[in-house]
Amino acid sequence: MYFGSMGTYQIFLRITKNHPDYYAWKYIKQMRKTSYYYSKRNNNLIYSILYILNSRAFNSMGRKLGIESGENVFQEGLRLFHTNGIVVNGNARVGKNCCLYGNNCIGNDGITRGCPKIGDNVRICVGGKVLGDIEIADEIVIAAGAVVVKSCSERGAILAGIPAKIIGYRTDKTFLE
């Protein structure tokens, strides 16, 4: 990068905006704003207009990053490590502190309309898919390339394979930090 005669603040902005996590953070921030206006849109015309404007910005940013998602899908603490190829059905529900590593799909199975309900502290590694009207317990790890089509109610399980099966259990409590 060329810094030339730029001041410290301009250098900071240049470095920050070139970092891929910056755009993931901006996407999550825009998702939260859109979600807020979505929940308030029936009360007031101004909130409805703000929802439409923020929704357009949210969808535009999602297209640039390769993310398709609804407004009210994720609870707080979402972390996006790689943004390309993430598709989340608007009817799915994902708990707190979910980590997505890219190329993920969370949605219906194409046969039924039901969508997954995913618990808190779930990690979905690269290429992990969660499909159908299923429930995933808290602190589950879905391994790279796994396709989960059945519910898993065992807390702390590690799921892998196609279709995904339990291959072990998390024992290290710092794994999700």
mmCIF file of C-alpha atoms in Angstrom, residues 66-173:
data_model
loop_
_atom_site.group_PDB
_atom_site.id
_atom_site.type_symbol
_atom_site.label_atom_id
_atom_site.label_comp_id
_atom_site.label_asym_id
_atom_site.label_seq_id
_atom_site.Cartn_x
_atom_site.Cartn_y
_atom_site.Cartn_z
ATOM 1 C CA GLY A 66 -21.850 -13.332 -1.188
ATOM 2 C CA ILE A 67 -24.302 -13.604 1.724
ATOM 3 C CA GLU A 68 -28.055 -14.200 1.532
ATOM 4 C CA SER A 69 -29.845 -13.888 4.858
ATOM 5 C CA GLY A 70 -33.030 -12.634 6.461
ATOM 6 C CA GLU A 71 -33.119 -9.775 8.943
ATOM 7 C CA ASN A 72 -34.226 -11.568 12.115
ATOM 8 C CA VAL A 73 -32.353 -14.851 11.774
ATOM 9 C CA PHE A 74 -29.337 -14.407 14.058
ATOM 10 C CA GLN A 75 -29.175 -13.461 17.724
ATOM 11 C CA GLU A 76 -26.258 -11.428 19.057
ATOM 12 C CA GLY A 77 -22.664 -12.553 18.751
ATOM 13 C CA LEU A 78 -22.639 -13.680 15.106
ATOM 14 C CA ARG A 79 -19.099 -14.109 13.737
ATOM 15 C CA LEU A 80 -18.330 -14.420 10.029
ATOM 16 C CA PHE A 81 -14.824 -15.669 9.320
ATOM 17 C CA HIS A 82 -15.231 -15.973 5.533
ATOM 18 C CA THR A 83 -18.176 -14.280 3.915
ATOM 19 C CA ASN A 84 -18.448 -15.927 0.515
ATOM 20 C CA GLY A 85 -21.272 -18.376 -0.188
ATOM 21 C CA ILE A 86 -23.385 -18.075 2.978
ATOM 22 C CA VAL A 87 -27.103 -18.729 2.416
ATOM 23 C CA VAL A 88 -29.531 -18.587 5.348
ATOM 24 C CA ASN A 89 -33.290 -18.969 4.950
ATOM 25 C CA GLY A 90 -35.230 -16.072 6.472
ATOM 26 C CA ASN A 91 -37.328 -18.513 8.540
ATOM 27 C CA ALA A 92 -34.340 -20.221 10.189
ATOM 28 C CA ARG A 93 -33.425 -19.287 13.773
ATOM 29 C CA VAL A 94 -29.823 -19.199 14.966
ATOM 30 C CA GLY A 95 -28.837 -18.703 18.621
ATOM 31 C CA LYS A 96 -26.206 -16.542 20.257
ATOM 32 C CA ASN A 97 -22.503 -16.588 19.346
ATOM 33 C CA CYS A 98 -22.806 -18.566 16.121
ATOM 34 C CA CYS A 99 -19.645 -18.841 14.010
ATOM 35 C CA LEU A 100 -19.864 -19.307 10.242
ATOM 36 C CA TYR A 101 -16.730 -20.123 8.261
ATOM 37 C CA GLY A 102 -18.072 -19.671 4.734
ATOM 38 C CA ASN A 103 -19.808 -21.691 2.032
ATOM 39 C CA ASN A 104 -22.610 -22.551 4.473
ATOM 40 C CA CYS A 105 -26.283 -23.230 3.844
ATOM 41 C CA ILE A 106 -28.932 -23.082 6.570
ATOM 42 C CA GLY A 107 -32.407 -23.652 5.203
ATOM 43 C CA ASN A 108 -35.203 -25.990 4.229
ATOM 44 C CA ASP A 109 -34.565 -29.317 2.559
ATOM 45 C CA GLY A 110 -36.528 -28.552 -0.609
ATOM 46 C CA ILE A 111 -39.311 -30.956 0.354
ATOM 47 C CA THR A 112 -40.799 -29.314 3.437
ATOM 48 C CA ARG A 113 -41.056 -25.652 4.377
ATOM 49 C CA GLY A 114 -39.567 -26.122 7.856
ATOM 50 C CA CYS A 115 -36.212 -24.523 8.637
ATOM 51 C CA PRO A 116 -33.551 -25.307 11.255
ATOM 52 C CA LYS A 117 -33.492 -23.977 14.789
ATOM 53 C CA ILE A 118 -29.873 -23.772 15.900
ATOM 54 C CA GLY A 119 -28.833 -23.329 19.538
ATOM 55 C CA ASP A 120 -26.237 -21.080 21.168
ATOM 56 C CA ASN A 121 -22.455 -21.285 20.640
ATOM 57 C CA VAL A 122 -22.673 -23.388 17.482
ATOM 58 C CA ARG A 123 -19.759 -23.509 15.061
ATOM 59 C CA ILE A 124 -20.467 -24.340 11.423
ATOM 60 C CA CYS A 125 -17.175 -24.971 9.649
ATOM 61 C CA VAL A 126 -16.405 -24.459 5.943
ATOM 62 C CA GLY A 127 -18.981 -26.121 3.717
ATOM 63 C CA GLY A 128 -21.244 -27.169 6.604
ATOM 64 C CA LYS A 129 -24.934 -27.412 5.728
ATOM 65 C CA VAL A 130 -27.951 -27.600 8.057
ATOM 66 C CA LEU A 131 -31.105 -28.559 6.162
ATOM 67 C CA GLY A 132 -34.721 -29.264 7.048
ATOM 68 C CA ASP A 133 -37.064 -28.777 9.976
ATOM 69 C CA ILE A 134 -34.527 -29.843 12.615
ATOM 70 C CA GLU A 135 -33.159 -28.611 15.938
ATOM 71 C CA ILE A 136 -29.488 -28.356 16.841
ATOM 72 C CA ALA A 137 -28.537 -28.191 20.538
ATOM 73 C CA ASP A 138 -26.126 -25.714 22.147
ATOM 74 C CA GLU A 139 -22.335 -25.852 21.702
ATOM 75 C CA ILE A 140 -22.425 -28.164 18.677
ATOM 76 C CA VAL A 141 -19.575 -28.205 16.161
ATOM 77 C CA ILE A 142 -20.532 -29.023 12.581
ATOM 78 C CA ALA A 143 -17.387 -30.193 10.795
ATOM 79 C CA ALA A 144 -16.219 -29.035 7.380
ATOM 80 C CA GLY A 145 -18.372 -30.427 4.586
ATOM 81 C CA ALA A 146 -20.946 -31.998 6.925
ATOM 82 C CA VAL A 147 -24.601 -32.094 5.873
ATOM 83 C CA VAL A 148 -26.910 -32.160 8.900
ATOM 84 C CA VAL A 149 -30.411 -33.441 8.062
ATOM 85 C CA LYS A 150 -31.449 -34.874 11.463
ATOM 86 C CA SER A 151 -31.888 -33.139 14.807
ATOM 87 C CA CYS A 152 -29.123 -33.378 17.394
ATOM 88 C CA SER A 153 -30.128 -32.764 21.007
ATOM 89 C CA GLU A 154 -26.808 -33.759 22.599
ATOM 90 C CA ARG A 155 -25.003 -30.688 23.878
ATOM 91 C CA GLY A 156 -21.360 -30.367 22.829
ATOM 92 C CA ALA A 157 -21.470 -32.985 20.069
ATOM 93 C CA ILE A 158 -19.220 -32.882 17.014
ATOM 94 C CA LEU A 159 -21.098 -33.710 13.805
ATOM 95 C CA ALA A 160 -19.353 -34.825 10.608
ATOM 96 C CA GLY A 161 -20.133 -36.668 7.393
ATOM 97 C CA ILE A 162 -22.894 -36.858 4.807
ATOM 98 C CA PRO A 163 -25.407 -37.277 6.377
ATOM 99 C CA ALA A 164 -23.854 -35.958 9.581
ATOM 100 C CA LYS A 165 -23.380 -38.258 12.566
ATOM 101 C CA ILE A 166 -21.892 -37.683 16.001
ATOM 102 C CA ILE A 167 -18.172 -38.487 15.891
ATOM 103 C CA GLY A 168 -17.249 -37.156 19.319
ATOM 104 C CA TYR A 169 -17.879 -34.576 22.005
ATOM 105 C CA ARG A 170 -16.210 -31.305 22.847
ATOM 106 C CA THR A 171 -14.264 -31.479 26.092
ATOM 107 C CA ASP A 172 -12.335 -28.205 25.890
ATOM 108 C CA LYS A 173 -14.524 -25.348 27.144
#
